[in-house]
PDB file of N, CA and C in Angstrom:
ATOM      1  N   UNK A   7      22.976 -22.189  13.606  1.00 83.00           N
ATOM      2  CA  UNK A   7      21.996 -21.477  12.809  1.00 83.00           C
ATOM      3  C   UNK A   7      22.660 -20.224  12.237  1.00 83.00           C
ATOM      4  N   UNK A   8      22.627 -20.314  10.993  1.00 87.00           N
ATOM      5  CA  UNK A   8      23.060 -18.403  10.322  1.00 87.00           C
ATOM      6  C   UNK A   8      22.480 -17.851  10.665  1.00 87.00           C
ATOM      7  N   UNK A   9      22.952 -16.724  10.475  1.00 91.00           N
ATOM      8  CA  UNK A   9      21.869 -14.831  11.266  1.00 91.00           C
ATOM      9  C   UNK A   9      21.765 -14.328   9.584  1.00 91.00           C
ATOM     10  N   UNK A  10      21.039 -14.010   9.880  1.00 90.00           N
ATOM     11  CA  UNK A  10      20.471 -13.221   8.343  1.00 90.00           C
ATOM     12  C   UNK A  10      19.927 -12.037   8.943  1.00 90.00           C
ATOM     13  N   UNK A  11      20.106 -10.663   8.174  1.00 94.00           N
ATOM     14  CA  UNK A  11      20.078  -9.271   8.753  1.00 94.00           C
ATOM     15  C   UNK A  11      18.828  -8.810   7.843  1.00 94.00           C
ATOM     16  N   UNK A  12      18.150  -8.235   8.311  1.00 94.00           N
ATOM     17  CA  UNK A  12      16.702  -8.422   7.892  1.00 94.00           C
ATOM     18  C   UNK A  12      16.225  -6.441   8.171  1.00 94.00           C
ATOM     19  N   UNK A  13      15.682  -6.435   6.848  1.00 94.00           N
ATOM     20  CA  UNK A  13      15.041  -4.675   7.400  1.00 94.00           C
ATOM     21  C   UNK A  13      13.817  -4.436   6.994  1.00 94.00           C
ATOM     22  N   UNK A  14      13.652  -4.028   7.905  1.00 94.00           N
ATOM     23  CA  UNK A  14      12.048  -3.464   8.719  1.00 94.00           C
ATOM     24  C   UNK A  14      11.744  -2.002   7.906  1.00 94.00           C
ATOM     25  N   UNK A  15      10.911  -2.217   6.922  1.00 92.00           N
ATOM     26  CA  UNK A  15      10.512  -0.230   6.554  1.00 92.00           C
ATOM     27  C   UNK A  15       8.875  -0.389   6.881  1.00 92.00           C
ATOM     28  N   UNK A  16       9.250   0.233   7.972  1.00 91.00           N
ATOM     29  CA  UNK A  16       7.753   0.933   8.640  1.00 91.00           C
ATOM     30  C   UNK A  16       7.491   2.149   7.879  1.00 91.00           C
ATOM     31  N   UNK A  17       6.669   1.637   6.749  1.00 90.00           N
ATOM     32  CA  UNK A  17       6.363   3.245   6.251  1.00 90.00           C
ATOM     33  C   UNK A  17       4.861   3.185   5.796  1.00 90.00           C
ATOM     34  N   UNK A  18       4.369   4.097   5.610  1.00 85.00           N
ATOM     35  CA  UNK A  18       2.961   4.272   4.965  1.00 85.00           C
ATOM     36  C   UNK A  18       2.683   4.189   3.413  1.00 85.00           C
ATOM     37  N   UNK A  19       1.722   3.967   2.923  1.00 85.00           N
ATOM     38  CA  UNK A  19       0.991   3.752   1.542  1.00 85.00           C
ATOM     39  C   UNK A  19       1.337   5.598   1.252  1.00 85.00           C
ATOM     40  N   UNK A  20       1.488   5.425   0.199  1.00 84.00           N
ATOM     41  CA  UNK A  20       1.463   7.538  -0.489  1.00 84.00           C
ATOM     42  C   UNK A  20       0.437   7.431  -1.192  1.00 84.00           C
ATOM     43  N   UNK A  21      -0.302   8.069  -0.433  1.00 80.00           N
ATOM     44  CA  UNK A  21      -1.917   8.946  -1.293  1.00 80.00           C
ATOM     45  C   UNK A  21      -2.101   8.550  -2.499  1.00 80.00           C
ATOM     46  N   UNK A  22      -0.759   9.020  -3.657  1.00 82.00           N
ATOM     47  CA  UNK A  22      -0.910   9.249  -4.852  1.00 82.00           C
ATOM     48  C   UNK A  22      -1.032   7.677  -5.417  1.00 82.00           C
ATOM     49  N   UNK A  23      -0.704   6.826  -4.337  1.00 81.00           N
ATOM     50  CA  UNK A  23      -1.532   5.453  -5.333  1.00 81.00           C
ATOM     51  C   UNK A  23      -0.118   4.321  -4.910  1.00 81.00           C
ATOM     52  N   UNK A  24      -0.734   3.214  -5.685  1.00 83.00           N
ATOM     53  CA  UNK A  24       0.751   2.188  -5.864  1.00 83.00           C
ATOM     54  C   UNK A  24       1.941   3.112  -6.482  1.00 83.00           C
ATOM     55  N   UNK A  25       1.693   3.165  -7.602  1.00 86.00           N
ATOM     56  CA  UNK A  25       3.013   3.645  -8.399  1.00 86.00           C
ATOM     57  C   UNK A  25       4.139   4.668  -7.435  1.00 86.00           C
ATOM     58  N   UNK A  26       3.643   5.160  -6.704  1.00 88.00           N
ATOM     59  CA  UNK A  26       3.807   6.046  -5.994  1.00 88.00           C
ATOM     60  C   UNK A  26       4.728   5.556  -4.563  1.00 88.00           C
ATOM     61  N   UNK A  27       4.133   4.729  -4.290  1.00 88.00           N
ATOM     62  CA  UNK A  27       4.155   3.501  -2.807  1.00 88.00           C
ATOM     63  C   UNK A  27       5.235   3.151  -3.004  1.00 88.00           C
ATOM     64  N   UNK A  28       5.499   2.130  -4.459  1.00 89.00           N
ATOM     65  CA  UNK A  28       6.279   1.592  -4.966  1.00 89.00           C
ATOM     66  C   UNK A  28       7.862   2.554  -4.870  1.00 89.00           C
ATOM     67  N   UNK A  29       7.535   3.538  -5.450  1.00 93.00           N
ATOM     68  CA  UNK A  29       8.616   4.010  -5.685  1.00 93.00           C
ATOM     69  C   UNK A  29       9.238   5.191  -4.513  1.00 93.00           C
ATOM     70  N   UNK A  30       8.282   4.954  -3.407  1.00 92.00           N
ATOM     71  CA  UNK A  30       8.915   5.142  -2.066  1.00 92.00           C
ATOM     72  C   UNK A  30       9.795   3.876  -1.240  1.00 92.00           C
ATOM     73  N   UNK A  31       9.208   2.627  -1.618  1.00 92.00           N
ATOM     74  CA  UNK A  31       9.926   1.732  -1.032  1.00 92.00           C
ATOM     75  C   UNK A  31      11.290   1.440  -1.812  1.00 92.00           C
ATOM     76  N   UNK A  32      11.575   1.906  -2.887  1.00 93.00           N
ATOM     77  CA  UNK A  32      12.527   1.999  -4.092  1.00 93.00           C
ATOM     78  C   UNK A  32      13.641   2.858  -3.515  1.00 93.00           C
ATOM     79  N   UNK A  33      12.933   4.146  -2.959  1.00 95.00           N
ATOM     80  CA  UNK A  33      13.921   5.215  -2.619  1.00 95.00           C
ATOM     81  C   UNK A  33      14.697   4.809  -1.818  1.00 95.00           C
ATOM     82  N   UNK A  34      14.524   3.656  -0.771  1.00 95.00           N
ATOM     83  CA  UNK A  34      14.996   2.899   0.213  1.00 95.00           C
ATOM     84  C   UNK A  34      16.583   1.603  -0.028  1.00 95.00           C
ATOM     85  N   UNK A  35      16.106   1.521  -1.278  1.00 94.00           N
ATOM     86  CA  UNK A  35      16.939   0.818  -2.052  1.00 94.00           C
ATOM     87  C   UNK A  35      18.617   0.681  -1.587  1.00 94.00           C
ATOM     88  N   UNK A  36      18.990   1.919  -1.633  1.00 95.00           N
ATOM     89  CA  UNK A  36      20.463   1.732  -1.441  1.00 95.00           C
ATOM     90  C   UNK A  36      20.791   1.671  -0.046  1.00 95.00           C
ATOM     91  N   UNK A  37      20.100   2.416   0.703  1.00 95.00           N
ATOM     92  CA  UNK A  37      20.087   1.586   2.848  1.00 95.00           C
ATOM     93  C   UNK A  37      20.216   0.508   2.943  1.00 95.00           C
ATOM     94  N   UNK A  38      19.032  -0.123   2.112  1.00 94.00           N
ATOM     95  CA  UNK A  38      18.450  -1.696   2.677  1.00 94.00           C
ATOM     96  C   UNK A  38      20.124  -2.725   2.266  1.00 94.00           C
ATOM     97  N   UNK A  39      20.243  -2.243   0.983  1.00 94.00           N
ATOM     98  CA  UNK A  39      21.638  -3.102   0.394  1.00 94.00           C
ATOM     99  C   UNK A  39      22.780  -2.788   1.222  1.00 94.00           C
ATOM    100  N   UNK A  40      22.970  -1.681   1.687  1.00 96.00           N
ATOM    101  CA  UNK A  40      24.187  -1.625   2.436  1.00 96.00           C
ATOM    102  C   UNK A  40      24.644  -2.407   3.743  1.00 96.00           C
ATOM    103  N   UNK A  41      22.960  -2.192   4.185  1.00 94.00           N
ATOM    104  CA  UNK A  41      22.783  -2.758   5.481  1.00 94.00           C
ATOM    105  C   UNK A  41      23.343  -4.443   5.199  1.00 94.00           C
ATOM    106  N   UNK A  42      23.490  -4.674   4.071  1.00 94.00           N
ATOM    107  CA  UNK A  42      24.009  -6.368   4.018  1.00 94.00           C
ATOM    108  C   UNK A  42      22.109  -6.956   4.219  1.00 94.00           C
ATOM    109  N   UNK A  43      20.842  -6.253   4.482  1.00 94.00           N
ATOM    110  CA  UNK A  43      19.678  -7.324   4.618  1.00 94.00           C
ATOM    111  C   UNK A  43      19.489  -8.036   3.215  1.00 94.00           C
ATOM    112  N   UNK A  44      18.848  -9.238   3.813  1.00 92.00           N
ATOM    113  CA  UNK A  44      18.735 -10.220   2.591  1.00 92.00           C
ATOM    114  C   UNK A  44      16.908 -10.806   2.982  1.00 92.00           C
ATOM    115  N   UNK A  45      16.700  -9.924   3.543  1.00 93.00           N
ATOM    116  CA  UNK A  45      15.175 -10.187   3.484  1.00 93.00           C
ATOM    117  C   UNK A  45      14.921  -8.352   4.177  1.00 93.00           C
ATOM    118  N   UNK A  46      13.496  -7.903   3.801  1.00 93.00           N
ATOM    119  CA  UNK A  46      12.969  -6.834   3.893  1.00 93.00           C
ATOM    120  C   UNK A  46      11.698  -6.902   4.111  1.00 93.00           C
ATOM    121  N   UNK A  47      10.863  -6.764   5.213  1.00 93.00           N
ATOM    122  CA  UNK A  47       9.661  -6.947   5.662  1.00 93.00           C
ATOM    123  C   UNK A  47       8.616  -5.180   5.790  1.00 93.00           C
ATOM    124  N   UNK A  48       7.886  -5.175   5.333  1.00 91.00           N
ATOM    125  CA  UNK A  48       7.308  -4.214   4.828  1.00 91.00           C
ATOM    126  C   UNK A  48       5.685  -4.447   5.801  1.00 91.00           C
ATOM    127  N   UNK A  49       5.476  -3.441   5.874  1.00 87.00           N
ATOM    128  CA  UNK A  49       3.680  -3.577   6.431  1.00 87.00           C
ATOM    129  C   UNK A  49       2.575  -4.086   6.060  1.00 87.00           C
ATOM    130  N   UNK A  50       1.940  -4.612   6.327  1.00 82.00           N
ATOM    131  CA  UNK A  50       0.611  -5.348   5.786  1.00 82.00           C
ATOM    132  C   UNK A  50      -0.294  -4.121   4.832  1.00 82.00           C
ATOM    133  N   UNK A  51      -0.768  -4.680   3.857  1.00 79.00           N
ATOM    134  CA  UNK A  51      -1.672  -4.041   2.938  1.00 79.00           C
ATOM    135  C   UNK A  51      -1.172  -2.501   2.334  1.00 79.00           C
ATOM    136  N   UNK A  52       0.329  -2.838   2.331  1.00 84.00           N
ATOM    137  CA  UNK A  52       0.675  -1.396   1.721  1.00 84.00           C
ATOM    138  C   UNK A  52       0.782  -1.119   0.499  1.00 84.00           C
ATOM    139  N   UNK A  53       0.915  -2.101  -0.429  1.00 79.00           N
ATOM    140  CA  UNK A  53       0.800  -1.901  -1.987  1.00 79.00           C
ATOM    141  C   UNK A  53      -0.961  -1.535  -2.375  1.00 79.00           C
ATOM    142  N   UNK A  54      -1.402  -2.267  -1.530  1.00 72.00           N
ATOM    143  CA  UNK A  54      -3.202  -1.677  -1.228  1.00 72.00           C
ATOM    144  C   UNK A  54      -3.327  -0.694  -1.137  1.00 72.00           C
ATOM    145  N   UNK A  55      -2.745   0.053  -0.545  1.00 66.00           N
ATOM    146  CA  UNK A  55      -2.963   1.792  -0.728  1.00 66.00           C
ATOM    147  C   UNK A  55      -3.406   1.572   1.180  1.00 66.00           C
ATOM    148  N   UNK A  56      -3.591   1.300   1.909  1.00 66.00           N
ATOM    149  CA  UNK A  56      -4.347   1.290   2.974  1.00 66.00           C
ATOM    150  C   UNK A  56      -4.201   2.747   2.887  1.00 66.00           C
ATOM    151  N   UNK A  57      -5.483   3.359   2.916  1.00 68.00           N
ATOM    152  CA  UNK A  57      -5.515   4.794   3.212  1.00 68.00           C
ATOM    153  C   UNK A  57      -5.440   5.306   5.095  1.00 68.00           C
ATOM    154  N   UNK A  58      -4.533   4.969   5.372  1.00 68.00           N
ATOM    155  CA  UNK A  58      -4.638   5.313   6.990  1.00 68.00           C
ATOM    156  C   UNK A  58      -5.150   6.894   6.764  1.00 68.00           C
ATOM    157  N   UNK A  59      -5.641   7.006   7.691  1.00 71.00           N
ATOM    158  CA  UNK A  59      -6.290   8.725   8.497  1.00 71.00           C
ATOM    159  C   UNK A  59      -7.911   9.257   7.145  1.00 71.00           C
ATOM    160  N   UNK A  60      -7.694   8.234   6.066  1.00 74.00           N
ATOM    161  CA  UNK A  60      -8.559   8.381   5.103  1.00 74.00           C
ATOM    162  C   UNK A  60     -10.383   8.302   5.211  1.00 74.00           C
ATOM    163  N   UNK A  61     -10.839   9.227   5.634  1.00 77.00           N
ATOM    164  CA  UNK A  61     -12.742   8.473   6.274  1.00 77.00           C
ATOM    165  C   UNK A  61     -13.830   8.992   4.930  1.00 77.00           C
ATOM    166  N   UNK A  62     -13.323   8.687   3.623  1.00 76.00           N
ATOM    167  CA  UNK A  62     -14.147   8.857   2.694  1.00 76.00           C
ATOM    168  C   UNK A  62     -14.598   9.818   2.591  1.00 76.00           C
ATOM    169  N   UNK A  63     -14.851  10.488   3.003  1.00 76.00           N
ATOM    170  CA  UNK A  63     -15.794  11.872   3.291  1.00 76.00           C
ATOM    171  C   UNK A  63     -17.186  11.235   4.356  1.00 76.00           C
ATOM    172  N   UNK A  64     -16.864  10.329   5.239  1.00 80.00           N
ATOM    173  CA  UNK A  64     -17.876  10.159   5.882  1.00 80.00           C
ATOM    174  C   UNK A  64     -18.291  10.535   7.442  1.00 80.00           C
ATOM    175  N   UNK A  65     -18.866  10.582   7.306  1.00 76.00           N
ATOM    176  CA  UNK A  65     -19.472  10.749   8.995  1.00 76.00           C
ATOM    177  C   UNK A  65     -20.574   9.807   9.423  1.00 76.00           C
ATOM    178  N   UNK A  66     -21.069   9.377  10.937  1.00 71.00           N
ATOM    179  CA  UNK A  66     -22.045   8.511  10.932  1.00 71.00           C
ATOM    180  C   UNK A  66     -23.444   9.104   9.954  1.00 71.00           C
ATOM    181  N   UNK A  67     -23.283   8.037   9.104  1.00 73.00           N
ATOM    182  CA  UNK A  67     -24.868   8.078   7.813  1.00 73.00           C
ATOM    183  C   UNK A  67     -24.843   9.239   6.866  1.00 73.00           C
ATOM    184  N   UNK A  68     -23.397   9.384   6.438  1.00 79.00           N
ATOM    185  CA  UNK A  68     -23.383  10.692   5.483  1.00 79.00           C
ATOM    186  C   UNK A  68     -21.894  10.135   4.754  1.00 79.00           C
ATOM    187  N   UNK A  69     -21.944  10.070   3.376  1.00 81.00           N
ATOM    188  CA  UNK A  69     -20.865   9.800   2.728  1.00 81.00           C
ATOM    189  C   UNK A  69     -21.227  11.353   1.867  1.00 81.00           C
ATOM    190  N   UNK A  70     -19.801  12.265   1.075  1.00 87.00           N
ATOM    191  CA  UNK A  70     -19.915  13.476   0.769  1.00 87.00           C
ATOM    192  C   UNK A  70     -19.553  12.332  -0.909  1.00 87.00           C
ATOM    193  N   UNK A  71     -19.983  13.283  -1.691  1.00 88.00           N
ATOM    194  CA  UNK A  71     -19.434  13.250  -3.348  1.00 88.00           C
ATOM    195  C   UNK A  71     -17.694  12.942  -3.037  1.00 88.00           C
ATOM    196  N   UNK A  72     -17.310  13.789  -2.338  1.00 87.00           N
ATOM    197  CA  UNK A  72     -15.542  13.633  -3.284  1.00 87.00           C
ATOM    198  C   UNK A  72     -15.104  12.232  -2.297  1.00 87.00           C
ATOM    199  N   UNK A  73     -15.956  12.057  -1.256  1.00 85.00           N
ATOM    200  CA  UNK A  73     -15.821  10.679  -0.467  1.00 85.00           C
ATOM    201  C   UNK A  73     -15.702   9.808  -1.429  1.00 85.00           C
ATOM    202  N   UNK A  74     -16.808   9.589  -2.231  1.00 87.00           N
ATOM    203  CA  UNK A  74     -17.572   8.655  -3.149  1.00 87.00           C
ATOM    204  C   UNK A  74     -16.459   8.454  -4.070  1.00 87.00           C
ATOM    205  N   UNK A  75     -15.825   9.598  -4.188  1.00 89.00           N
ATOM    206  CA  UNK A  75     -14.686   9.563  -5.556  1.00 89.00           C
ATOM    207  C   UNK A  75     -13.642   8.777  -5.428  1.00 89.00           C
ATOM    208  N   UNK A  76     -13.100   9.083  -3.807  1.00 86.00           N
ATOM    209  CA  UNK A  76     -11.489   8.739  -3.236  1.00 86.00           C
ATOM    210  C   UNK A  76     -12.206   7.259  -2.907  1.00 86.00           C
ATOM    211  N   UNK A  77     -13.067   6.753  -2.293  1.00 86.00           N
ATOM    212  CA  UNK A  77     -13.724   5.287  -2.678  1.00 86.00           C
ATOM    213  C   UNK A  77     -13.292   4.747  -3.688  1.00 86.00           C
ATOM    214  N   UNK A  78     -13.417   5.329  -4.736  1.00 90.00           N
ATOM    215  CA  UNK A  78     -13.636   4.602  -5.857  1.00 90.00           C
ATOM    216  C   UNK A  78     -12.373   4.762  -6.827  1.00 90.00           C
ATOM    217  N   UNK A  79     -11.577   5.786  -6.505  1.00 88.00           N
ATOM    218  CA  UNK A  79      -9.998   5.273  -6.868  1.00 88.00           C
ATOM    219  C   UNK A  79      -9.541   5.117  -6.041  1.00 88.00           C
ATOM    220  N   UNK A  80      -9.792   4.540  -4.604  1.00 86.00           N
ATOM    221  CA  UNK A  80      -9.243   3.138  -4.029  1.00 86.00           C
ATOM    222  C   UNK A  80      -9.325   2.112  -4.816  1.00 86.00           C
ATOM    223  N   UNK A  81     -10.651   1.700  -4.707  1.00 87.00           N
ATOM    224  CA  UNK A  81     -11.085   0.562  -5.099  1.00 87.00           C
ATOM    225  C   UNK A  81     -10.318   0.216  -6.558  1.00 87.00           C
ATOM    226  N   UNK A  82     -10.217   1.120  -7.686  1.00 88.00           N
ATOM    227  CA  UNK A  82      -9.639   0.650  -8.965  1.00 88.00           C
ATOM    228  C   UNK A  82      -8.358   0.686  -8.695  1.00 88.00           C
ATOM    229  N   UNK A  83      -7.455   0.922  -7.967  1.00 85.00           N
ATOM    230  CA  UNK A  83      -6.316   0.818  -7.357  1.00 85.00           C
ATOM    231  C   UNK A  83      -6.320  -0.494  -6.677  1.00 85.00           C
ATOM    232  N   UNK A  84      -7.133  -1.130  -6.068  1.00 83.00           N
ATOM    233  CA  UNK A  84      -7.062  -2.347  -5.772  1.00 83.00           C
ATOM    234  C   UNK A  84      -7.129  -3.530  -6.717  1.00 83.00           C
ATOM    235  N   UNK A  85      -8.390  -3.151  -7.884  1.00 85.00           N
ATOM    236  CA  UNK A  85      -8.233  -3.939  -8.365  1.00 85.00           C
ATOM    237  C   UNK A  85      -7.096  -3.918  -9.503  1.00 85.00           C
ATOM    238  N   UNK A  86      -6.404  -2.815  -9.844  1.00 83.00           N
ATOM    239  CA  UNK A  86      -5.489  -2.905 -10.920  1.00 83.00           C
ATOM    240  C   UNK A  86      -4.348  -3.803 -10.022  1.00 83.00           C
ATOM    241  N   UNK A  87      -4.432  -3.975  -8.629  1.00 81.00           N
ATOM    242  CA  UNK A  87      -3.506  -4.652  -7.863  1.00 81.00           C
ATOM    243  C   UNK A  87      -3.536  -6.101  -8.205  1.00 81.00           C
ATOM    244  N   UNK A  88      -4.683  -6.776  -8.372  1.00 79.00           N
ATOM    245  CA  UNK A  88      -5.513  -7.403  -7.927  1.00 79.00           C
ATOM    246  C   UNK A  88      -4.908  -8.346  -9.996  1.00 79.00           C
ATOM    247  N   UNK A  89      -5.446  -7.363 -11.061  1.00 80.00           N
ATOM    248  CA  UNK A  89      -5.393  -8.219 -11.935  1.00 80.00           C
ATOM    249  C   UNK A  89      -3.967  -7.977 -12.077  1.00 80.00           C
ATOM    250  N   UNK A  90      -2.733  -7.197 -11.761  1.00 78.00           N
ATOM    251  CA  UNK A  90      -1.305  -7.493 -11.801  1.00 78.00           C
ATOM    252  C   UNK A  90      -0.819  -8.581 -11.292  1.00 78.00           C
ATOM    253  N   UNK A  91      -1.781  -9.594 -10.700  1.00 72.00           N
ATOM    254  CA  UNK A  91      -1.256 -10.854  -9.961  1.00 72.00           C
ATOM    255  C   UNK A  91      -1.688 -12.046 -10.613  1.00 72.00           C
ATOM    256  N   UNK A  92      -3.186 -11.543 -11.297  1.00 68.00           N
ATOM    257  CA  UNK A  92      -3.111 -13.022 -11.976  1.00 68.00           C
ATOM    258  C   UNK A  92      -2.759 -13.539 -12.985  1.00 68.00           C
ATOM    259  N   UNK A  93      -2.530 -14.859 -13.380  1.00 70.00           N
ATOM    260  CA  UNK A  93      -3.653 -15.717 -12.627  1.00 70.00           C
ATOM    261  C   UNK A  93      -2.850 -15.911 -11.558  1.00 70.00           C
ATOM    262  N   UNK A  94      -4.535 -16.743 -10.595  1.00 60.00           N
ATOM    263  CA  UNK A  94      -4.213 -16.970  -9.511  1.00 60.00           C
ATOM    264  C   UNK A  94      -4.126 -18.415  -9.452  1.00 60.00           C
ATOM    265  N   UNK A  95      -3.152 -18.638  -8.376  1.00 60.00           N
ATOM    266  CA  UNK A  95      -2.457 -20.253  -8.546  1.00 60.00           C
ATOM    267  C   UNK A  95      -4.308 -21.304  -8.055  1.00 60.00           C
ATOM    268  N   UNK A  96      -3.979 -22.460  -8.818  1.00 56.00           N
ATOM    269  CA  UNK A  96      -5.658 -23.072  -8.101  1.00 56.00           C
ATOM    270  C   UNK A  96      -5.043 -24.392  -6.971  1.00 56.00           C
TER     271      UNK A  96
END
């Protein structure tokens, strides 16, 4: 069996959005190549923005206005994710 050298970037989504995300996993660029990896495994839902530590502005039964906001450029952040992919295969 070949060994194939493989790298792991445990990193987080950046606030400021995909574009942003993107071009943190970019900065990574010349490590990953040196290292000789030929595959690069990245975290679940990180081009998603997963907002880790992010609680909307909520509390139990209270969402605030700027909650409502960062909601909602999630959400168009998802979906600009969302139509950069299709179509989707049937």
């Amino acid at each position: 069996m070949a060994k194939v050298t493989v790298a792991a970037l445990q990193i987080g989504s950046d606030p400021a959005g995909t574009a942003a995300t993107l071009d943190r996993i970019r900065a990574f660029e010349g490590e990953i190549a040196a290292s000789g990896a030929k595959l690069v495994v990245l975290p679940e839902a990180i081009l998603g923005g997963y907002p880790k530590g992010e609680a909307f502005g909520t509390r139990l039964g209270y969402r605030t206005e700027a909650g409502r906001d960062a909601f909602a450029r999630h959400v168009a952040m998802l979906q600009e994710i969302i139509a950069a992919s299709a179509p989707w295969p049937e």
